[in-house]
mmCIF file of C-alpha atoms in Angstrom:
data_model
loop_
_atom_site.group_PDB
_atom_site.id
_atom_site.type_symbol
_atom_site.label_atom_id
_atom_site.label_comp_id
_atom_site.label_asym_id
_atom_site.label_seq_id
_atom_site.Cartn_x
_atom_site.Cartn_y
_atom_site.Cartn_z
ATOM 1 C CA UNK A 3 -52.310 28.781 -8.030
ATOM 2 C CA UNK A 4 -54.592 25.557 -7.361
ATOM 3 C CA UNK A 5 -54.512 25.218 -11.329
ATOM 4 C CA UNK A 6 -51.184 25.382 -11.835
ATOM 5 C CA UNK A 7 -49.830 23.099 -9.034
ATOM 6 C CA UNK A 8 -52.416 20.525 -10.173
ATOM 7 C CA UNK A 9 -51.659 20.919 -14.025
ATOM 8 C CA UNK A 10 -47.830 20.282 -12.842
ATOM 9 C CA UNK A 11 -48.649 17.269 -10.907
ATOM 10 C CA UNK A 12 -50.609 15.905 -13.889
ATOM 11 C CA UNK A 13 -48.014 16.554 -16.761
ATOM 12 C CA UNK A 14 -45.552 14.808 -14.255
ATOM 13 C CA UNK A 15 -47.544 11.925 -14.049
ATOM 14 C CA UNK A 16 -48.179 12.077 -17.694
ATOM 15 C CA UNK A 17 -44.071 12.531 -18.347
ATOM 16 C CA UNK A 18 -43.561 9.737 -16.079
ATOM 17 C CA UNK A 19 -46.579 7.487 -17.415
ATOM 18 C CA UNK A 20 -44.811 7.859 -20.272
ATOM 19 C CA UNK A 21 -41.278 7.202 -19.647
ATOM 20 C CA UNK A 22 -41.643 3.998 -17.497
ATOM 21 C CA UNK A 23 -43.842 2.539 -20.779
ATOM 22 C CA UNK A 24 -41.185 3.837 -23.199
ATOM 23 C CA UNK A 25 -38.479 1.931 -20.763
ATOM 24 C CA UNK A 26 -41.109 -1.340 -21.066
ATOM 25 C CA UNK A 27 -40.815 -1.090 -24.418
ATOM 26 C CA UNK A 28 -36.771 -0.565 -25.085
ATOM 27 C CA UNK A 29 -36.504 -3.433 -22.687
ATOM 28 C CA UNK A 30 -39.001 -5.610 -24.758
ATOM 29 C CA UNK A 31 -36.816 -4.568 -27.777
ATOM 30 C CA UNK A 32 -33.742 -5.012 -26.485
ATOM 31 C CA UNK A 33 -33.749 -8.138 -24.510
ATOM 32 C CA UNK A 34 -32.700 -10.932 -25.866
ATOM 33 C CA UNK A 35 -33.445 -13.583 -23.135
ATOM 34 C CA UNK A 36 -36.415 -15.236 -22.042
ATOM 35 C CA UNK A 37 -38.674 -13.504 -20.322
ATOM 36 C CA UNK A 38 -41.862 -14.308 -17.735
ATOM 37 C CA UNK A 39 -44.640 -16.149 -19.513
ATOM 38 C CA UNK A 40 -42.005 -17.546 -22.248
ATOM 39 C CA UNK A 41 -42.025 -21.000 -23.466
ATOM 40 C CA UNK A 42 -39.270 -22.816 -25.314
ATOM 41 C CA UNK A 43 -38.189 -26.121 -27.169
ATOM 42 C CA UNK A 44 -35.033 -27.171 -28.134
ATOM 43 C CA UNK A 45 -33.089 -29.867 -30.279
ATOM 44 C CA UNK A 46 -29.519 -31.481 -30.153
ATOM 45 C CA UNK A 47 -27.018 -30.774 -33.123
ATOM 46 C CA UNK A 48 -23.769 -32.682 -33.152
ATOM 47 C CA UNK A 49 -21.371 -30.755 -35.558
ATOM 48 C CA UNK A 50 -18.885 -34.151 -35.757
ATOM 49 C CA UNK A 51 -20.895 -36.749 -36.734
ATOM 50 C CA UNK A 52 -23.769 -34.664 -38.514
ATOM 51 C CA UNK A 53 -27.015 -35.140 -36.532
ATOM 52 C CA UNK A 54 -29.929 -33.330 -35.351
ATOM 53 C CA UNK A 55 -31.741 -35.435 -32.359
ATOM 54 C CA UNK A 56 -33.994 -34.816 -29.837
ATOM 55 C CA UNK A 57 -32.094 -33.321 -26.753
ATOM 56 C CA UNK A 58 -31.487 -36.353 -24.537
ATOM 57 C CA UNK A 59 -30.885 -40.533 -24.447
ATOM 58 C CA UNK A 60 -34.703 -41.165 -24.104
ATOM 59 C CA UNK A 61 -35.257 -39.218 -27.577
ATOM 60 C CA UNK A 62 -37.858 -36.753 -25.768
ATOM 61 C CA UNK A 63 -39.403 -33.819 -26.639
ATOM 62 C CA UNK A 64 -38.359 -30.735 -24.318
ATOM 63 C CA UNK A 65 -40.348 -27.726 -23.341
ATOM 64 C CA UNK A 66 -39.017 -24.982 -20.488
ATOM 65 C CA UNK A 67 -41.580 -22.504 -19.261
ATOM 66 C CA UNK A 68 -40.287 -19.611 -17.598
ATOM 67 C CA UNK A 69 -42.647 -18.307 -14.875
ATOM 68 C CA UNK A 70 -39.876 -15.813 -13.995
ATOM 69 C CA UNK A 71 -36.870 -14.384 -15.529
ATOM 70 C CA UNK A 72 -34.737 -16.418 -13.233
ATOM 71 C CA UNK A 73 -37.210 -19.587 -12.907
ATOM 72 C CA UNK A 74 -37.857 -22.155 -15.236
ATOM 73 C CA UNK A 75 -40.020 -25.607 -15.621
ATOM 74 C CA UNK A 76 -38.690 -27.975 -17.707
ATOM 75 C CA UNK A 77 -41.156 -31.293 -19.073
ATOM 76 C CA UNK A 78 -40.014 -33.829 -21.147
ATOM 77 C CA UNK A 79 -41.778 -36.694 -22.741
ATOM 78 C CA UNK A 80 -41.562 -39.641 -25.614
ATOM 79 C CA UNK A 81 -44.406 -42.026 -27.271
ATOM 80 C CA UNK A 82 -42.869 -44.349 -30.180
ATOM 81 C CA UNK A 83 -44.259 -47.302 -31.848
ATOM 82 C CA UNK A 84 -42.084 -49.177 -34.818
ATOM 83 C CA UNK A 85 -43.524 -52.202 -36.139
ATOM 84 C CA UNK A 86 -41.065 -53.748 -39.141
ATOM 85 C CA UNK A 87 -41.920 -56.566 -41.790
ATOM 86 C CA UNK A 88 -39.760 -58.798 -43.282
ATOM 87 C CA UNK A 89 -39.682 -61.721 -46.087
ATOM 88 C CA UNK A 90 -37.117 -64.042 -47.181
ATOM 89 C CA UNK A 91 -38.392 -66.118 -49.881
ATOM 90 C CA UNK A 92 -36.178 -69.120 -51.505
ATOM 91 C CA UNK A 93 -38.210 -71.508 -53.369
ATOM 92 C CA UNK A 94 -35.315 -72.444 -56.362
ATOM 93 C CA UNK A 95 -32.455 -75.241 -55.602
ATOM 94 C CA UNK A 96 -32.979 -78.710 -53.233
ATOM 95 C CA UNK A 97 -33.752 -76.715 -50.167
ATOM 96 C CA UNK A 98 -36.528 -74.213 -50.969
ATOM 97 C CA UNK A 99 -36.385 -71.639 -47.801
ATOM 98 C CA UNK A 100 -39.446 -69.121 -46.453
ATOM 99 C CA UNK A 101 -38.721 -67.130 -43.491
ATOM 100 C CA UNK A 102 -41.450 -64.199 -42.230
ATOM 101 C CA UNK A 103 -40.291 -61.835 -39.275
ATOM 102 C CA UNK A 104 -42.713 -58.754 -37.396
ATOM 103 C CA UNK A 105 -40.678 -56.561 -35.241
ATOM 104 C CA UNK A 106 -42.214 -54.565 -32.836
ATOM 105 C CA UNK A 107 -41.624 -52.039 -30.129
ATOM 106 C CA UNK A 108 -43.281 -48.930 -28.055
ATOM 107 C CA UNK A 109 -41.672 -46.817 -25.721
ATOM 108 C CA UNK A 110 -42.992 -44.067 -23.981
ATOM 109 C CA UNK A 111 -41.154 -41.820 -21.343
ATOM 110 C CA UNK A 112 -41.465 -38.587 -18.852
ATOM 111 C CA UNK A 113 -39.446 -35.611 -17.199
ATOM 112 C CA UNK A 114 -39.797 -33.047 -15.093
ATOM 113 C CA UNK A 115 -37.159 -30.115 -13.666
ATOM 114 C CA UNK A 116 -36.377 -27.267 -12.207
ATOM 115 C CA UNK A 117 -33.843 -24.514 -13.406
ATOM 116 C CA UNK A 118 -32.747 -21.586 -11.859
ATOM 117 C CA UNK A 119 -30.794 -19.246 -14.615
ATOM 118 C CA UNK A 120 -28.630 -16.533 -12.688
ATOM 119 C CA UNK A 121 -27.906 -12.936 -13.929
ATOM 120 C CA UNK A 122 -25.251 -13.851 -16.400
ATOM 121 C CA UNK A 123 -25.050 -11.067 -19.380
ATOM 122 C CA UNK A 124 -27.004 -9.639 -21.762
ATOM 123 C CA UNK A 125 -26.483 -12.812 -23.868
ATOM 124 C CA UNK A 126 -25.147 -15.665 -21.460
ATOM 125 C CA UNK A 127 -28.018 -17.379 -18.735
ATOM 126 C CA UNK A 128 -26.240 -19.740 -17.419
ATOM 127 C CA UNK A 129 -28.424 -22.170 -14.646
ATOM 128 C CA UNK A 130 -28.677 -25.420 -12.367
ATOM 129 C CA UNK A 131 -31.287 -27.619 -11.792
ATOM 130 C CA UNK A 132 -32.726 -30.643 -11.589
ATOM 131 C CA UNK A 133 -35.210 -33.354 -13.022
ATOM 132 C CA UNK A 134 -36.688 -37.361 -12.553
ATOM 133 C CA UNK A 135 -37.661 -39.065 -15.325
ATOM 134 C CA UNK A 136 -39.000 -42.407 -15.908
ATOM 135 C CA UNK A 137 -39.791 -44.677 -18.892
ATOM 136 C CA UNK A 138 -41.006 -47.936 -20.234
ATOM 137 C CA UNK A 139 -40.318 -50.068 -23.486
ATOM 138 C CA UNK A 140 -41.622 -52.948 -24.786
ATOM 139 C CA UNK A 141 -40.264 -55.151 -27.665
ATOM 140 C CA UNK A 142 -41.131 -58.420 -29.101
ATOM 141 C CA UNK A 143 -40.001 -60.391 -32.358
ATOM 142 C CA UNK A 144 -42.142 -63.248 -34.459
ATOM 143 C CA UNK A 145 -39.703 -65.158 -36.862
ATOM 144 C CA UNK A 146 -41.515 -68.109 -39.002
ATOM 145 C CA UNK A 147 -40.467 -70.401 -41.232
ATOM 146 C CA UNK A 148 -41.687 -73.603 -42.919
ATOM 147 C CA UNK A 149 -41.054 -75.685 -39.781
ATOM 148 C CA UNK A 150 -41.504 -73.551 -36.821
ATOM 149 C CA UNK A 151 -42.133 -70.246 -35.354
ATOM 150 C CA UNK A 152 -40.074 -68.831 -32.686
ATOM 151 C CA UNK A 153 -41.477 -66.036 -30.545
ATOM 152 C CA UNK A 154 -39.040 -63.476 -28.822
ATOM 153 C CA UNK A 155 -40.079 -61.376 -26.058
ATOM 154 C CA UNK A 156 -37.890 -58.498 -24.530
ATOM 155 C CA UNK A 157 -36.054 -57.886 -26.952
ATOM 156 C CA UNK A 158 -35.124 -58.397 -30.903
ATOM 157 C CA UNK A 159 -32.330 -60.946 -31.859
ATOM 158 C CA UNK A 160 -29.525 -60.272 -34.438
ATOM 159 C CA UNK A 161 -27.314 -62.921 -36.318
ATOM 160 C CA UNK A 162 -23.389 -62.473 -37.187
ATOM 161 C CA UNK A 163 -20.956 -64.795 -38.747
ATOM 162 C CA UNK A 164 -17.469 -65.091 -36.881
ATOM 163 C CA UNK A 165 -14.934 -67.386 -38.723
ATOM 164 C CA UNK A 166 -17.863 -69.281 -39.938
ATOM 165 C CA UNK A 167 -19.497 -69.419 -36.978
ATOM 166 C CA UNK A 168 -22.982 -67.866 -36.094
ATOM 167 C CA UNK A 169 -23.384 -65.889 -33.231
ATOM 168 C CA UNK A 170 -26.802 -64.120 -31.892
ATOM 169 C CA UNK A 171 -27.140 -60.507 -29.686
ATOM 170 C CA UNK A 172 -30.085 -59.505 -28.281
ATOM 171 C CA UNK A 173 -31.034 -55.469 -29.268
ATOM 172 C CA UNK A 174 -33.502 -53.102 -28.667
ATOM 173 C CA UNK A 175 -34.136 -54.586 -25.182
ATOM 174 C CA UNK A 176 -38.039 -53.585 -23.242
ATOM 175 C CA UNK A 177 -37.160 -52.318 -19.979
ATOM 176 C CA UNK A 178 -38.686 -49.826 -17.392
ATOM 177 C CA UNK A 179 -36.387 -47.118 -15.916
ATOM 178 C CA UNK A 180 -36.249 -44.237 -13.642
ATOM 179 C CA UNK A 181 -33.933 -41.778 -12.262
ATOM 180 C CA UNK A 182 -33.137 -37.928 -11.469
ATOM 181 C CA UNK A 183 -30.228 -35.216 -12.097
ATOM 182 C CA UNK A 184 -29.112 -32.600 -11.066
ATOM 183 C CA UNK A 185 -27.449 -30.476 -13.772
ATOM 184 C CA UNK A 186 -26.119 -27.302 -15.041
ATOM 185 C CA UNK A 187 -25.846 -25.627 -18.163
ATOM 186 C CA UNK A 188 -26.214 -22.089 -20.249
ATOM 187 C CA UNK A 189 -27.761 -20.700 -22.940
ATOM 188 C CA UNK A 190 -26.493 -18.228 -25.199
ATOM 189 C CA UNK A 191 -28.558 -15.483 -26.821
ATOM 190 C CA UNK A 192 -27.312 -15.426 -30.739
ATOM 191 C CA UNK A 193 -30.249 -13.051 -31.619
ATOM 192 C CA UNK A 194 -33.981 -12.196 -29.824
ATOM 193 C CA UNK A 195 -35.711 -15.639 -28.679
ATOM 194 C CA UNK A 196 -33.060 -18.049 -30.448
ATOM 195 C CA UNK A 197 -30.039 -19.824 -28.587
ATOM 196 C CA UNK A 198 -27.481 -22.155 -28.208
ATOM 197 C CA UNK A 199 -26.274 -23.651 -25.422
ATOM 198 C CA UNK A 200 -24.611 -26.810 -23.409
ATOM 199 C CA UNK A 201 -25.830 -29.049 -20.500
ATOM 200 C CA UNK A 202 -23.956 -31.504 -18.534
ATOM 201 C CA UNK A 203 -25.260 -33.556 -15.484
ATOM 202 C CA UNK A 204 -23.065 -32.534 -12.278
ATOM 203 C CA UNK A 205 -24.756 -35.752 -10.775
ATOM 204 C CA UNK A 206 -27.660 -38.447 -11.660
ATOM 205 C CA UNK A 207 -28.779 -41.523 -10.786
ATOM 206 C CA UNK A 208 -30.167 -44.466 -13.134
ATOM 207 C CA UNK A 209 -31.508 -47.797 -12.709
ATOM 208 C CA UNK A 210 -32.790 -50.099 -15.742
ATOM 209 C CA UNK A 211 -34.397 -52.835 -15.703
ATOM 210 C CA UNK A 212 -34.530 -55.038 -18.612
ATOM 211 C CA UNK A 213 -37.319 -57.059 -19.225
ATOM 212 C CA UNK A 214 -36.926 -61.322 -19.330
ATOM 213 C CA UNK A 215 -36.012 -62.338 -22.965
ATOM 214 C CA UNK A 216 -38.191 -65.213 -23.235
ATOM 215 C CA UNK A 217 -37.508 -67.722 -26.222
ATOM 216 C CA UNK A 218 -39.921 -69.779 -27.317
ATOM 217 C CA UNK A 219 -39.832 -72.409 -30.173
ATOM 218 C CA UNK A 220 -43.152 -73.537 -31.544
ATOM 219 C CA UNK A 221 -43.010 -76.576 -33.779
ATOM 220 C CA UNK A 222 -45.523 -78.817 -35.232
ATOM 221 C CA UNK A 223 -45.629 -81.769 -32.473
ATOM 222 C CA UNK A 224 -44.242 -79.537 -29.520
ATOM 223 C CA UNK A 225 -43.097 -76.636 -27.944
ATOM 224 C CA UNK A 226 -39.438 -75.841 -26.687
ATOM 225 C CA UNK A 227 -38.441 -73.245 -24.559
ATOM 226 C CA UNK A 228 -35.377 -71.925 -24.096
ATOM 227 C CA UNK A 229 -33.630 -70.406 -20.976
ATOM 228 C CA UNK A 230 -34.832 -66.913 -19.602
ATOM 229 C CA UNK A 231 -32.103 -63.952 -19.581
ATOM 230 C CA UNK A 232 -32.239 -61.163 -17.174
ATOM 231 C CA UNK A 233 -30.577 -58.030 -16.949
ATOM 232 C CA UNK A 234 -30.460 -54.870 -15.007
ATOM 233 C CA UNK A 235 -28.204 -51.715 -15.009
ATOM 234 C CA UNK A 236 -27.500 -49.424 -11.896
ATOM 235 C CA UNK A 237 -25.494 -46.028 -12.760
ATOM 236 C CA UNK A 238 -24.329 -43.269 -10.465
ATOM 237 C CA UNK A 239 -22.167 -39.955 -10.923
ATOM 238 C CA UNK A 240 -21.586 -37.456 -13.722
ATOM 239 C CA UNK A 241 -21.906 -37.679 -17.416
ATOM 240 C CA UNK A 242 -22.326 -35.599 -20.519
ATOM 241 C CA UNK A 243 -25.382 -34.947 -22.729
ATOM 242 C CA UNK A 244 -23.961 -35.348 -26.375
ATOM 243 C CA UNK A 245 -24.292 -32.258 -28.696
ATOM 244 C CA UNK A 246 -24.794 -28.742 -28.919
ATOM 245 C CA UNK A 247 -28.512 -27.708 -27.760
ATOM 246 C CA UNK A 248 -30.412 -25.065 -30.326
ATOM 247 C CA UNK A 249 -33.455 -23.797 -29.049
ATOM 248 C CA UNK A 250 -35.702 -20.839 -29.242
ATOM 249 C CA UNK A 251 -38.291 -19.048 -27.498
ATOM 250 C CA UNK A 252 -42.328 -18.311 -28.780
#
């Protein structure tokens, strides 16, 4: 009797042993979502003007790591250096001309969130959450020509003609910057591991502050500088991240 209660008790364990790791395994099958221990990246598409960009203003790199099936970390982060060289060389008619300009700039920036996806369906995880951020930029311009050399920092100067008139903007301004959001958005589940999905911020706060554009013009017999400019930005409220986010999971 002994034998038979215990070989009952062990082919129930066995049947059950067996059905909880079939259930693991329909689940890991069927589930479309991420899951604990996932990781994924993500890029912006916008179907209206054709791109494919990095997911955010700052041009960063994102990564979410899901620790839970409801709890995600999110880090962000940018490095970019662009150095450009240019020649204009006129050395025919009464007033030969020779102009040499180096470009330069190198960003770098950082993020880090929160998100809390909720229930949702078996394709839809919708979530809050929020991040800070921070980032720096630096920019600088060298333009010489047979009688000077004029050094920009802060930012790179561009030259337009209005009725015949020229007219200079400053672009690609150095600044440093900081902030935090909080946001919502979803993903949706198109197939296992791959998604699409939206994110707005429901509220952030900005500040920028541009670095001095300092002119300087470096002649043969002296050195003239010109005035400084400084700028800063402060935003506060909502706004929209542009384009559709496409991501998957590994």
């Amino acid at each position: 009797m002994k034998k038979i209660i215990l070989t009952s008790l062990c082919f129930v364990y066995t049947l059950l042993s067996a059905t909880a790791q079939y259930a693991d395994t329909l689940k890991a099958t069927t589930t479309l979502k991420a899951t604990t221990g996932s990781f994924s990246t993500e890029l912006n598409v916008n179907l209206f003007q054709g791109e494919l960009s990095f997911n955010d203003i700052l041009e960063q790199i994102k990564a979410r790591y899901f620790f839970s099936e409801q709890w995600a970390m999110r880090l962000a982060f940018s490095i970019k250096n662009q150095r450009i060289e240019s020649e204009i060389n006129q050395s025919y008619g009464t007033s030969p001309y020779l102009e040499n300009t180096t470009k330069k700039t190198s960003s770098y920036s950082l993020g880090f969130g929160l998100e809390h996806h909720f229930r949702g369906t078996r394709r839809l995880s919708p979530y809050i959450g929020f991040e800070v951020w921070m980032g720096k930029k630096k920019t600088s311009e060298t333009i010489e020509t047979r009688d000077q050399t004029t050094e920009i920092n802060g930012a790179w100067v561009e030259y337009t003609y209005v009725s015949g008139v020229q007219r200079s903007q400053y672009v690609e301004k150095g600044y440093i910057a900081g902030g935090g959001n909080f946001l919502a958005g979803f993903d949706f589940y198109v197939a296992r591991n791959f998604y699409v999905g939206y994110e707005f911020i429901v509220l952030g706060i900005s500040s920028i502050m541009y670095d001095t554009i300092d002119i300087t013009y470096k002649k043969t017999d002296n050195t003239t500088p010109s005035p400084i400019i400084n700028d800063k930005e402060f935003k506060f409220g909502p706004s929209l991240v542009n384009g559709i986010r496409v991501g998957y999971i590994f």
